[in-house]
Tab-separated table of C-alpha atoms and ligand atoms in Angstrom:
chain	number	residue	atom	x	y	z
A	112	MET	CA	3.465	-2.184	-16.609
A	113	ASP	CA	4.222	-3.452	-13.138
A	114	HIS	CA	3.793	-7.260	-13.031
A	115	PHE	CA	1.480	-7.183	-10.008
A	116	HIS	CA	-1.847	-8.679	-11.024
A	117	TYR	CA	-4.629	-10.957	-9.855
A	118	ARG	CA	-4.537	-14.596	-10.855
A	119	ARG	CA	-7.336	-16.838	-9.721
A	120	GLY	CA	-8.464	-14.110	-7.355
A	121	MET	CA	-5.119	-13.660	-5.642
A	122	LEU	CA	-2.659	-10.818	-6.146
A	123	HIS	CA	0.634	-12.059	-7.560
A	124	ALA	CA	4.044	-10.505	-8.046
A	125	GLU	CA	4.972	-12.036	-11.414
A	126	GLY	CA	4.386	-15.764	-10.833
A	127	VAL	CA	4.374	-15.676	-7.026
A	128	SER	CA	1.272	-15.289	-4.902
A	129	LEU	CA	1.523	-12.551	-2.302
A	130	ALA	CA	-0.501	-14.796	0.007
A	131	THR	CA	2.348	-17.318	-0.110
A	132	LEU	CA	4.845	-14.599	0.723
A	133	GLY	CA	2.661	-13.340	3.553
A	134	THR	CA	2.654	-16.795	5.098
A	135	GLU	CA	6.271	-17.700	4.476
A	136	VAL	CA	7.999	-14.396	5.144
A	137	GLY	CA	5.489	-12.662	7.378
A	138	THR	CA	4.516	-9.010	7.347
A	139	PRO	CA	5.235	-6.195	6.863
A	140	THR	CA	7.372	-7.074	3.854
A	141	TYR	CA	8.431	-5.168	0.795
A	142	VAL	CA	8.024	-7.254	-2.355
A	143	TYR	CA	9.755	-6.289	-5.608
A	144	ALA	CA	9.148	-7.636	-9.110
A	145	GLU	CA	12.393	-8.005	-11.022
A	146	ALA	CA	10.614	-7.983	-14.387
A	147	THR	CA	9.343	-4.478	-13.635
A	148	LEU	CA	12.800	-3.235	-12.729
A	149	ARG	CA	14.151	-4.710	-15.910
A	150	ARG	CA	11.416	-3.284	-18.054
A	151	HIS	CA	11.792	0.196	-16.622
A	152	TRP	CA	15.527	0.040	-16.994
A	153	GLU	CA	15.122	-0.838	-20.656
A	154	VAL	CA	12.502	1.787	-21.396
A	155	VAL	CA	14.576	4.504	-19.752
A	156	SER	CA	17.855	3.509	-21.340
A	157	HIS	CA	16.310	3.059	-24.798
A	158	ALA	CA	14.767	6.508	-24.559
A	159	PHE	CA	18.293	7.928	-24.835
A	160	ALA	CA	19.496	5.612	-27.609
A	161	GLY	CA	21.769	7.364	-30.076
A	162	ARG	CA	22.705	10.129	-27.647
A	163	PRO	CA	25.761	9.447	-25.463
A	164	THR	CA	24.124	9.078	-22.061
A	165	LEU	CA	25.008	7.591	-18.717
A	166	VAL	CA	21.932	6.521	-16.776
A	167	CYS	CA	22.837	6.734	-13.102
A	168	TYR	CA	20.275	5.004	-10.920
A	169	SER	CA	19.581	7.213	-7.905
A	170	VAL	CA	20.403	4.924	-5.003
A	171	LYS	CA	18.404	6.864	-2.424
A	172	ALA	CA	15.165	5.610	-3.971
A	173	ASN	CA	15.941	2.030	-2.969
A	174	SER	CA	19.387	0.903	-1.936
A	175	ASN	CA	18.869	-2.835	-1.471
A	176	LEU	CA	21.969	-4.691	-2.687
A	177	ALA	CA	19.923	-7.047	-4.841
A	178	LEU	CA	18.441	-4.164	-6.788
A	179	LEU	CA	21.779	-2.392	-7.074
A	180	SER	CA	23.487	-5.516	-8.322
A	181	ARG	CA	20.857	-5.981	-11.013
A	182	PHE	CA	21.184	-2.407	-12.192
A	183	ALA	CA	24.973	-2.805	-12.222
A	184	GLU	CA	24.662	-5.955	-14.306
A	185	TRP	CA	22.399	-4.154	-16.773
A	186	GLY	CA	25.014	-1.441	-17.249
A	187	ALA	CA	23.739	1.316	-14.985
A	188	GLY	CA	25.806	3.991	-13.392
A	189	PHE	CA	24.783	5.282	-9.964
A	190	ASP	CA	23.935	8.536	-8.242
A	191	VAL	CA	24.923	8.506	-4.564
A	192	VAL	CA	24.623	11.062	-1.790
A	193	SER	CA	26.780	9.596	0.960
A	194	GLY	CA	29.750	7.407	1.669
A	195	GLY	CA	27.230	4.809	2.783
A	196	GLU	CA	25.471	4.722	-0.565
A	197	LEU	CA	28.805	4.598	-2.372
A	198	ALA	CA	29.882	1.644	-0.242
A	199	ARG	CA	26.622	-0.116	-1.077
A	200	VAL	CA	27.184	0.432	-4.797
A	201	GLU	CA	30.662	-1.064	-4.559
A	202	ARG	CA	29.429	-3.951	-2.429
A	203	ALA	CA	26.804	-4.712	-5.067
A	204	GLY	CA	29.352	-4.719	-7.893
A	205	GLY	CA	28.613	-1.251	-9.275
A	206	GLN	CA	31.444	0.803	-10.700
A	207	PRO	CA	32.598	3.975	-8.953
A	208	ARG	CA	33.829	5.308	-12.281
A	209	ARG	CA	30.219	5.276	-13.422
A	210	THR	CA	29.038	6.886	-10.198
A	211	VAL	CA	28.268	10.542	-9.473
A	212	PHE	CA	28.415	11.882	-5.946
A	213	ALA	CA	25.837	14.547	-4.992
A	214	GLY	CA	24.719	16.175	-1.759
A	215	VAL	CA	24.911	19.543	-0.013
A	216	GLY	CA	26.800	18.261	3.005
A	217	LYS	CA	29.551	15.874	2.000
A	218	THR	CA	32.041	15.433	4.826
A	219	LYS	CA	35.795	15.464	4.396
A	220	ARG	CA	35.852	11.742	5.049
A	221	GLU	CA	33.263	11.150	2.372
A	222	LEU	CA	35.228	13.233	-0.121
A	223	GLN	CA	38.342	11.200	0.701
A	224	GLN	CA	36.443	7.934	0.392
A	225	ALA	CA	34.923	8.868	-2.961
A	226	LEU	CA	38.242	10.108	-4.337
A	227	GLY	CA	39.854	6.881	-3.229
A	228	SER	CA	37.140	4.900	-4.993
A	229	GLY	CA	37.564	6.964	-8.144
A	230	VAL	CA	34.056	8.299	-8.701
A	231	LEU	CA	33.218	9.816	-12.055
A	232	LEU	CA	32.032	13.180	-10.786
A	233	PHE	CA	31.564	15.225	-7.633
A	234	ASN	CA	28.497	17.413	-7.883
A	235	VAL	CA	29.620	20.333	-5.749
A	236	GLU	CA	27.056	22.530	-4.029
A	237	SER	CA	29.009	25.407	-2.459
A	238	ALA	CA	32.193	27.458	-2.691
A	239	GLU	CA	33.417	26.032	0.603
A	240	GLU	CA	32.859	22.465	-0.529
A	241	LEU	CA	34.842	23.235	-3.682
A	242	GLU	CA	37.803	24.502	-1.630
A	243	LEU	CA	37.704	21.450	0.606
A	244	LEU	CA	37.518	19.091	-2.354
A	245	ASP	CA	40.599	20.774	-3.797
A	246	GLN	CA	42.511	20.354	-0.525
A	247	VAL	CA	41.524	16.734	-0.149
A	248	ALA	CA	42.445	15.958	-3.743
A	249	ARG	CA	45.825	17.660	-3.494
A	250	ALA	CA	46.605	15.822	-0.291
A	251	ALA	CA	45.843	12.597	-2.140
A	252	GLY	CA	47.927	13.675	-5.139
A	253	VAL	CA	45.017	13.526	-7.571
A	254	ARG	CA	42.641	15.890	-9.330
A	255	ALA	CA	38.984	15.666	-8.428
A	256	PRO	CA	36.542	15.688	-11.349
A	257	PHE	CA	33.719	18.039	-10.452
A	258	ALA	CA	30.575	19.756	-11.666
A	259	ILE	CA	28.876	22.643	-9.954
A	260	ARG	CA	25.270	21.940	-9.129
A	261	VAL	CA	23.405	24.936	-10.428
A	262	ASN	CA	20.204	26.095	-8.829
A	263	PRO	CA	18.401	27.344	-11.935
A	264	ASP	CA	15.592	29.054	-10.014
A	265	VAL	CA	12.658	27.334	-11.652
A	266	ASP	CA	9.558	26.039	-9.993
A	267	ALA	CA	9.299	22.328	-10.691
A	268	ARG	CA	5.627	22.520	-9.690
A	269	THR	CA	5.786	19.376	-7.671
A	270	HIS	CA	5.224	18.844	-3.940
A	271	ARG	CA	6.843	21.643	-1.914
A	272	SER	CA	8.963	19.200	0.095
A	273	ILE	CA	10.568	17.613	-2.951
A	274	SER	CA	11.185	20.741	-5.025
A	275	THR	CA	14.873	21.594	-5.158
A	276	GLY	CA	15.394	24.151	-7.926
A	277	LEU	CA	13.898	27.240	-6.324
A	278	LYS	CA	15.856	30.260	-5.118
A	279	THR	CA	14.762	29.464	-1.579
A	280	SER	CA	16.067	25.906	-1.749
A	281	LYS	CA	19.275	24.846	-0.016
A	282	PHE	CA	20.407	22.966	-3.110
A	283	GLY	CA	22.952	24.105	-5.662
A	284	VAL	CA	24.313	27.591	-6.273
A	285	PRO	CA	22.918	30.442	-8.394
A	286	LEU	CA	24.022	30.576	-12.035
A	287	ALA	CA	26.214	33.655	-11.612
A	288	GLU	CA	28.023	32.135	-8.648
A	289	ALA	CA	28.500	28.900	-10.549
A	290	ARG	CA	30.376	30.772	-13.276
A	291	ALA	CA	32.605	32.369	-10.670
A	292	LEU	CA	33.332	28.968	-9.116
A	293	TYR	CA	34.443	27.509	-12.438
A	294	GLN	CA	36.783	30.496	-12.835
A	295	ARG	CA	38.105	30.014	-9.335
A	296	SER	CA	38.699	26.317	-9.998
A	297	ARG	CA	41.316	27.214	-12.586
A	298	GLN	CA	43.558	28.274	-9.726
A	299	LEU	CA	43.027	25.099	-7.759
A	300	ARG	CA	45.314	22.311	-8.851
A	301	GLY	CA	43.326	19.609	-7.125
A	302	LEU	CA	40.315	20.148	-9.345
A	303	LEU	CA	39.242	19.308	-12.857
A	304	ALA	CA	36.028	20.864	-14.200
A	305	LYS	CA	34.307	17.924	-15.866
A	306	GLY	CA	30.699	18.973	-16.082
A	307	VAL	CA	27.691	21.020	-15.127
A	308	ASP	CA	24.856	19.679	-12.987
A	309	CYS	CA	21.297	20.478	-11.973
A	310	HIS	CA	18.287	18.700	-10.472
A	311	ILE	CA	15.069	20.608	-9.906
A	312	GLY	CA	12.938	18.172	-7.954
A	313	SER	CA	11.264	14.827	-7.769
A	314	GLN	CA	7.906	13.383	-8.847
A	315	LEU	CA	7.814	15.842	-11.750
A	316	THR	CA	4.571	15.525	-13.627
A	317	ARG	CA	5.301	18.101	-16.313
A	318	VAL	CA	8.322	18.638	-18.476
A	319	GLY	CA	8.048	22.412	-18.967
A	320	PRO	CA	10.010	23.436	-15.851
A	321	LEU	CA	12.642	20.811	-16.593
A	322	ALA	CA	13.097	22.098	-20.139
A	323	GLN	CA	13.476	25.614	-18.786
A	324	ALA	CA	16.066	24.545	-16.208
A	325	VAL	CA	18.066	22.439	-18.627
A	326	ARG	CA	18.135	25.240	-21.188
A	327	ARG	CA	19.705	27.453	-18.526
A	328	VAL	CA	22.390	24.990	-17.534
A	329	ALA	CA	23.026	24.114	-21.180
A	330	ALA	CA	23.713	27.798	-21.844
A	331	LEU	CA	26.202	27.803	-18.977
A	332	TYR	CA	27.795	24.647	-20.363
A	333	ARG	CA	28.295	26.299	-23.760
A	334	GLN	CA	29.872	29.376	-22.175
A	335	LEU	CA	32.239	27.351	-20.039
A	336	ALA	CA	33.231	25.094	-22.905
A	337	ALA	CA	33.910	28.186	-25.018
A	338	GLU	CA	36.131	29.512	-22.233
A	339	GLY	CA	38.196	26.363	-22.432
A	340	HIS	CA	36.980	24.309	-19.472
A	341	PRO	CA	37.514	20.633	-20.313
A	342	LEU	CA	33.990	19.493	-19.227
A	343	GLY	CA	32.397	16.551	-21.109
A	344	LEU	CA	29.471	15.736	-18.796
A	345	LEU	CA	26.102	17.433	-18.581
A	346	ASP	CA	24.182	16.075	-15.598
A	347	VAL	CA	20.506	16.976	-15.692
A	348	GLY	CA	19.396	15.052	-12.597
A	349	GLY	CA	16.426	12.769	-12.131
A	350	GLY	CA	12.924	13.501	-10.989
A	351	LEU	CA	10.565	11.932	-13.498
A	352	GLY	CA	7.245	11.308	-11.781
A	353	ILE	CA	5.143	8.176	-11.732
A	354	ARG	CA	1.486	7.375	-11.282
A	355	TYR	CA	0.482	6.660	-7.695
A	356	ARG	CA	-3.258	7.200	-8.050
A	357	SER	CA	-4.488	9.696	-10.614
A	358	GLU	CA	-1.338	11.504	-11.718
A	359	ALA	CA	-0.561	11.460	-15.422
A	360	PRO	CA	3.166	12.095	-15.666
A	361	PRO	CA	4.978	12.110	-19.000
A	362	GLY	CA	6.629	8.809	-19.871
A	363	PRO	CA	10.387	8.272	-20.132
A	364	GLU	CA	10.213	8.920	-23.896
A	365	ALA	CA	8.709	12.373	-23.444
A	366	TRP	CA	11.148	13.140	-20.653
A	367	ALA	CA	14.117	12.060	-22.753
A	368	LYS	CA	12.843	14.015	-25.729
A	369	VAL	CA	12.865	17.256	-23.756
A	370	LEU	CA	16.334	16.585	-22.371
A	371	ARG	CA	17.679	15.626	-25.757
A	372	ALA	CA	16.183	18.687	-27.428
A	373	ALA	CA	17.586	21.113	-24.854
A	374	THR	CA	21.074	19.639	-25.180
A	375	ALA	CA	21.145	18.582	-28.835
A	376	ASP	CA	24.013	20.854	-29.868
A	377	ILE	CA	26.181	19.971	-26.883
A	378	ALA	CA	28.922	17.430	-27.384
A	379	ALA	CA	28.786	16.070	-23.875
A	380	THR	CA	27.709	12.820	-22.338
A	381	LEU	CA	24.324	13.397	-20.830
A	382	VAL	CA	24.049	12.110	-17.263
A	383	VAL	CA	20.562	11.377	-15.943
A	384	GLU	CA	19.758	10.277	-12.398
A	385	PRO	CA	16.376	8.546	-12.343
A	386	GLY	CA	15.311	6.890	-9.112
A	387	ARG	CA	11.578	6.669	-8.611
A	388	VAL	CA	10.683	5.891	-12.217
A	389	LEU	CA	12.921	2.814	-12.190
A	390	VAL	CA	11.774	1.254	-8.931
A	391	GLY	CA	8.564	2.949	-7.743
A	392	ASN	CA	5.915	0.662	-9.081
A	393	ALA	CA	8.189	-2.374	-8.960
A	394	GLY	CA	7.402	-2.717	-5.256
A	395	VAL	CA	4.507	-3.186	-2.865
A	396	LEU	CA	4.425	-3.196	0.894
A	397	LEU	CA	2.623	-6.294	2.084
A	398	THR	CA	0.834	-5.860	5.390
A	399	ARG	CA	-1.726	-7.692	7.497
A	400	VAL	CA	-4.873	-6.338	9.088
A	401	LEU	CA	-4.638	-6.417	12.868
A	402	TYR	CA	-7.952	-4.845	13.887
A	403	ARG	CA	-10.925	-2.986	12.551
A	404	LYS	CA	-12.738	-0.407	14.592
A	405	PRO	CA	-15.610	1.905	13.835
A	406	GLY	CA	-14.165	5.050	15.453
A	407	HIS	CA	-16.197	8.176	16.194
A	408	ALA	CA	-16.380	9.641	12.752
A	409	ARG	CA	-14.651	7.176	10.473
A	410	ARG	CA	-13.828	3.551	10.329
A	411	PHE	CA	-10.234	2.485	10.981
A	412	VAL	CA	-8.391	-0.526	9.678
A	413	VAL	CA	-5.268	-1.020	11.774
A	414	VAL	CA	-2.497	-2.842	9.905
A	415	ASP	CA	0.920	-4.108	10.967
A	416	ALA	CA	2.858	-1.667	8.745
A	417	GLY	CA	3.329	1.855	9.980
A	418	MET	CA	4.869	5.188	9.119
A	419	ASN	CA	8.239	3.841	10.230
A	420	ASP	CA	7.988	1.306	7.379
A	421	LEU	CA	6.511	3.660	4.769
A	422	LEU	CA	6.961	7.300	5.652
A	423	ARG	CA	5.675	8.959	2.494
A	424	PRO	CA	2.015	9.403	3.474
A	425	ALA	CA	2.928	10.924	6.845
A	426	LEU	CA	5.712	13.113	5.521
A	427	TYR	CA	4.259	14.373	2.245
A	428	GLY	CA	0.601	13.440	2.368
A	429	ALA	CA	1.495	10.996	-0.412
A	430	GLU	CA	-1.279	8.725	-1.605
A	431	HIS	CA	-0.599	5.076	-2.318
A	432	GLU	CA	-3.231	2.710	-3.640
A	433	VAL	CA	-4.214	-0.008	-1.148
A	434	VAL	CA	-5.688	-3.280	-2.374
A	435	SER	CA	-6.672	-6.614	-0.856
A	436	VAL	CA	-4.415	-9.496	-1.760
A	437	ARG	CA	-7.475	-11.762	-2.027
A	438	GLN	CA	-9.717	-10.106	-4.583
A	439	ARG	CA	-12.869	-8.950	-2.810
A	440	ARG	CA	-16.286	-8.094	-4.121
A	441	GLY	CA	-18.996	-6.443	-2.108
A	442	ARG	CA	-20.072	-3.188	-0.623
A	443	ARG	CA	-17.349	-0.633	-0.242
A	444	VAL	CA	-17.114	1.449	2.869
A	445	LEU	CA	-15.240	4.596	3.717
A	446	LEU	CA	-12.201	3.865	5.859
A	447	ASP	CA	-8.717	4.904	6.899
A	448	VAL	CA	-5.864	2.421	6.808
A	449	VAL	CA	-3.666	3.245	9.789
A	450	GLY	CA	-0.496	1.853	11.313
A	451	PRO	CA	0.361	0.966	14.911
A	452	VAL	CA	2.728	3.901	15.516
A	453	CYS	CA	1.765	6.354	18.237
A	454	GLU	CA	1.345	9.360	15.979
A	455	SER	CA	-1.806	10.700	14.391
A	456	THR	CA	0.090	11.080	11.124
A	457	ASP	CA	0.532	7.311	10.995
A	458	THR	CA	-2.224	7.024	8.431
A	459	LEU	CA	-1.167	5.013	5.411
A	460	ALA	CA	-4.288	5.732	3.396
A	461	ALA	CA	-7.059	8.141	4.351
A	462	GLY	CA	-10.649	8.222	3.187
A	463	ARG	CA	-10.588	5.180	0.914
A	464	HIS	CA	-13.566	3.236	-0.339
A	465	LEU	CA	-12.700	-0.422	0.132
A	466	VAL	CA	-14.538	-3.608	0.917
A	467	LEU	CA	-14.024	-3.854	4.678
A	468	PRO	CA	-11.051	-6.214	5.045
A	469	LEU	CA	-11.252	-9.107	7.451
A	470	GLN	CA	-9.100	-9.365	10.510
A	471	GLY	CA	-5.867	-11.114	9.480
A	472	GLU	CA	-6.371	-10.332	5.818
A	473	LEU	CA	-3.396	-9.287	3.679
A	474	LEU	CA	-3.315	-5.902	2.008
A	475	ALA	CA	-0.809	-4.573	-0.500
A	476	ILE	CA	0.204	-0.926	-0.456
A	477	ARG	CA	1.148	-0.277	-4.025
A	478	THR	CA	3.870	1.732	-5.743
A	479	ALA	CA	6.079	1.440	-2.682
A	480	GLY	CA	9.346	0.461	-4.369
A	481	ALA	CA	10.802	3.978	-4.246
A	482	TYR	CA	11.491	5.830	-0.990
A	483	GLY	CA	9.791	3.068	0.969
A	484	MET	CA	12.366	0.842	2.608
A	485	SER	CA	15.086	3.434	2.057
A	486	MET	CA	13.260	5.811	4.409
A	487	ALA	CA	12.218	3.206	6.958
A	488	SER	CA	13.229	3.634	10.595
A	489	ASN	CA	12.976	1.862	13.926
A	490	TYR	CA	10.666	4.435	15.493
A	491	ASN	CA	8.489	3.010	18.235
A	492	GLY	CA	10.894	0.104	18.647
A	493	ARG	CA	9.792	-1.506	15.409
A	494	PRO	CA	12.159	-3.817	13.516
A	495	ARG	CA	12.349	-2.839	9.866
A	496	PRO	CA	10.532	-5.029	7.323
A	497	ALA	CA	11.920	-7.871	5.262
A	498	GLU	CA	12.445	-7.417	1.522
A	499	VAL	CA	11.715	-10.043	-1.105
A	500	LEU	CA	12.733	-10.062	-4.751
A	501	VAL	CA	10.515	-12.035	-7.117
A	502	SER	CA	11.822	-13.218	-10.483
A	503	GLY	CA	9.252	-15.167	-12.447
A	504	ARG	CA	8.115	-18.012	-10.218
A	505	ARG	CA	11.105	-17.754	-7.939
A	506	TRP	CA	11.488	-15.499	-4.943
A	507	GLN	CA	14.171	-14.809	-2.402
A	508	VAL	CA	14.473	-12.823	0.776
A	509	VAL	CA	16.998	-10.113	-0.104
A	510	ARG	CA	16.914	-8.557	3.324
A	511	THR	CA	15.807	-10.414	6.404
A	512	ARG	CA	13.405	-8.844	8.822
A	513	GLU	CA	15.239	-7.153	11.658
A	514	THR	CA	15.156	-8.934	14.976
A	515	LEU	CA	14.639	-7.414	18.389
A	516	ARG	CA	18.378	-7.702	19.049
A	517	ASP	CA	19.053	-5.619	15.945
A	518	LEU	CA	17.161	-2.812	17.633
A	519	TRP	CA	19.936	-2.123	20.126
A	520	ARG	CA	22.946	-3.071	18.035
A	521	GLY	CA	25.803	-0.760	19.003
A	522	GLU	CA	24.067	0.473	22.147
A	523	SER	CA	25.089	-0.132	25.705
A	524	THR	CA	23.330	0.385	28.999
A	525	GLY	CA	26.190	2.642	30.051
A	526	ARG	CA	26.644	0.753	33.317
B	167	LLP	N1	19.270	13.364	-8.326
B	167	LLP	C1	19.241	14.169	-7.251
B	167	LLP	C2	20.289	15.180	-7.090
B	167	LLP	C3	18.207	14.048	-6.304
B	167	LLP	O1	18.187	14.859	-5.264
B	167	LLP	C4	17.203	13.063	-6.486
B	167	LLP	C5	16.144	12.891	-5.507
B	167	LLP	C6	17.292	12.234	-7.622
B	167	LLP	C7	18.327	12.419	-8.522
B	167	LLP	C8	16.304	11.154	-7.897
B	167	LLP	O2	15.016	11.679	-8.073
B	167	LLP	P1	13.832	10.736	-8.590
B	167	LLP	O3	14.147	10.340	-10.009
B	167	LLP	O4	13.727	9.583	-7.701
B	167	LLP	O5	12.646	11.637	-8.489
B	167	LLP	N2	11.608	11.025	-0.496
B	167	LLP	C9	10.884	11.736	-1.521
B	167	LLP	C10	11.724	11.976	-2.742
B	167	LLP	C11	13.011	12.715	-2.455
B	167	LLP	C12	13.860	12.894	-3.667
B	167	LLP	C13	15.203	13.398	-3.322
B	167	LLP	N3	16.086	13.567	-4.432
B	167	LLP	C14	9.621	10.954	-1.837
B	167	LLP	O6	9.370	9.936	-1.225
B	167	LLP	O7	8.842	11.386	-2.675
């Protein structure tokens, strides 16, 4: 359920017409429906009812302060991968002690920052990071709570670029090495082994590989607990897929069931790190048609949003549904929806059958709430889009559109 639907022939986000937003805020603009965020939050958190679980929203999916502050208010923890994301969580009122810090390349400064904030858990990805964390913690006179991120060597069977649990992936450490690192940590007084961690990939559309991975890390957890490591947290990552076009991913219930089953005998708090499933279909990217042109072989619809605003199609060949804001009937034609960026990969939707939009017409690129704005850039000298949060019949701009001056903030001519 996503709360984007047609009313009187016009696409609405909850009670607000996207045509109104197009006029008042301009385009391109990301529009989020709070009711969808709320609903997904509830479905995901209820799926773990009765099992001690901390649901840590994965900030990388969408880090807008308005979204973070809502998740914080609803009781979420957070999964961050940089000092920047941690600072955002704190700015939005989220609690560091409900926040896990992941990432293969945390800098010393970031480790210091996160220790100072008092994060719940460092998910450590290498022996050298573990040594540095120990040093930083000792210098600060504290003990750093950590988990080793295990690379369980399973194929998540998702898109190659977003698979992280394979032997060839840069993420995590092999199981055998993980055991050795926990042993080593006993000699390091700046460390406290608090958990075990894994994450095998994103946009997972089947639960089999996840079950396999979690069984492996659960076995490690049991061994370590038996050896007397204090532990208490079993972090199984995020990754649950969503429907963009024709995918049929398992729902949060089925996902939770697998995680619960694989960890049923373990007296630990389960940590899960969902991103996409919470925010993905809570957002659309609103864009306006600039030009239509027949092209040599296929018809192009040039819109004012580009790959700098929504990178997923260019980077992964991701497919997002594109619809007209004003409901259209009529003959459908084959066309490509393309952006203004000077790259052939700046195709937002290829080979679609749509009623040919009019010049100036508004289109909505759906399921753009996750990894949309958070991956946006200024490439081609393009200010990043505005973001709007709709709640019922109310709406507010939760990030203003960048201005031209923003484009060179911090730069100088060097003269
Ligand atoms: N935990 C860890 C350690 C992760 O690396 C990720 C995502 C998540 C949790 C959240 O995964 P989710 O529940 O959102 O699938 N930009 C790509 C997705 C990259 C995902 C990176 N890691 C995309 O647009 O599809």
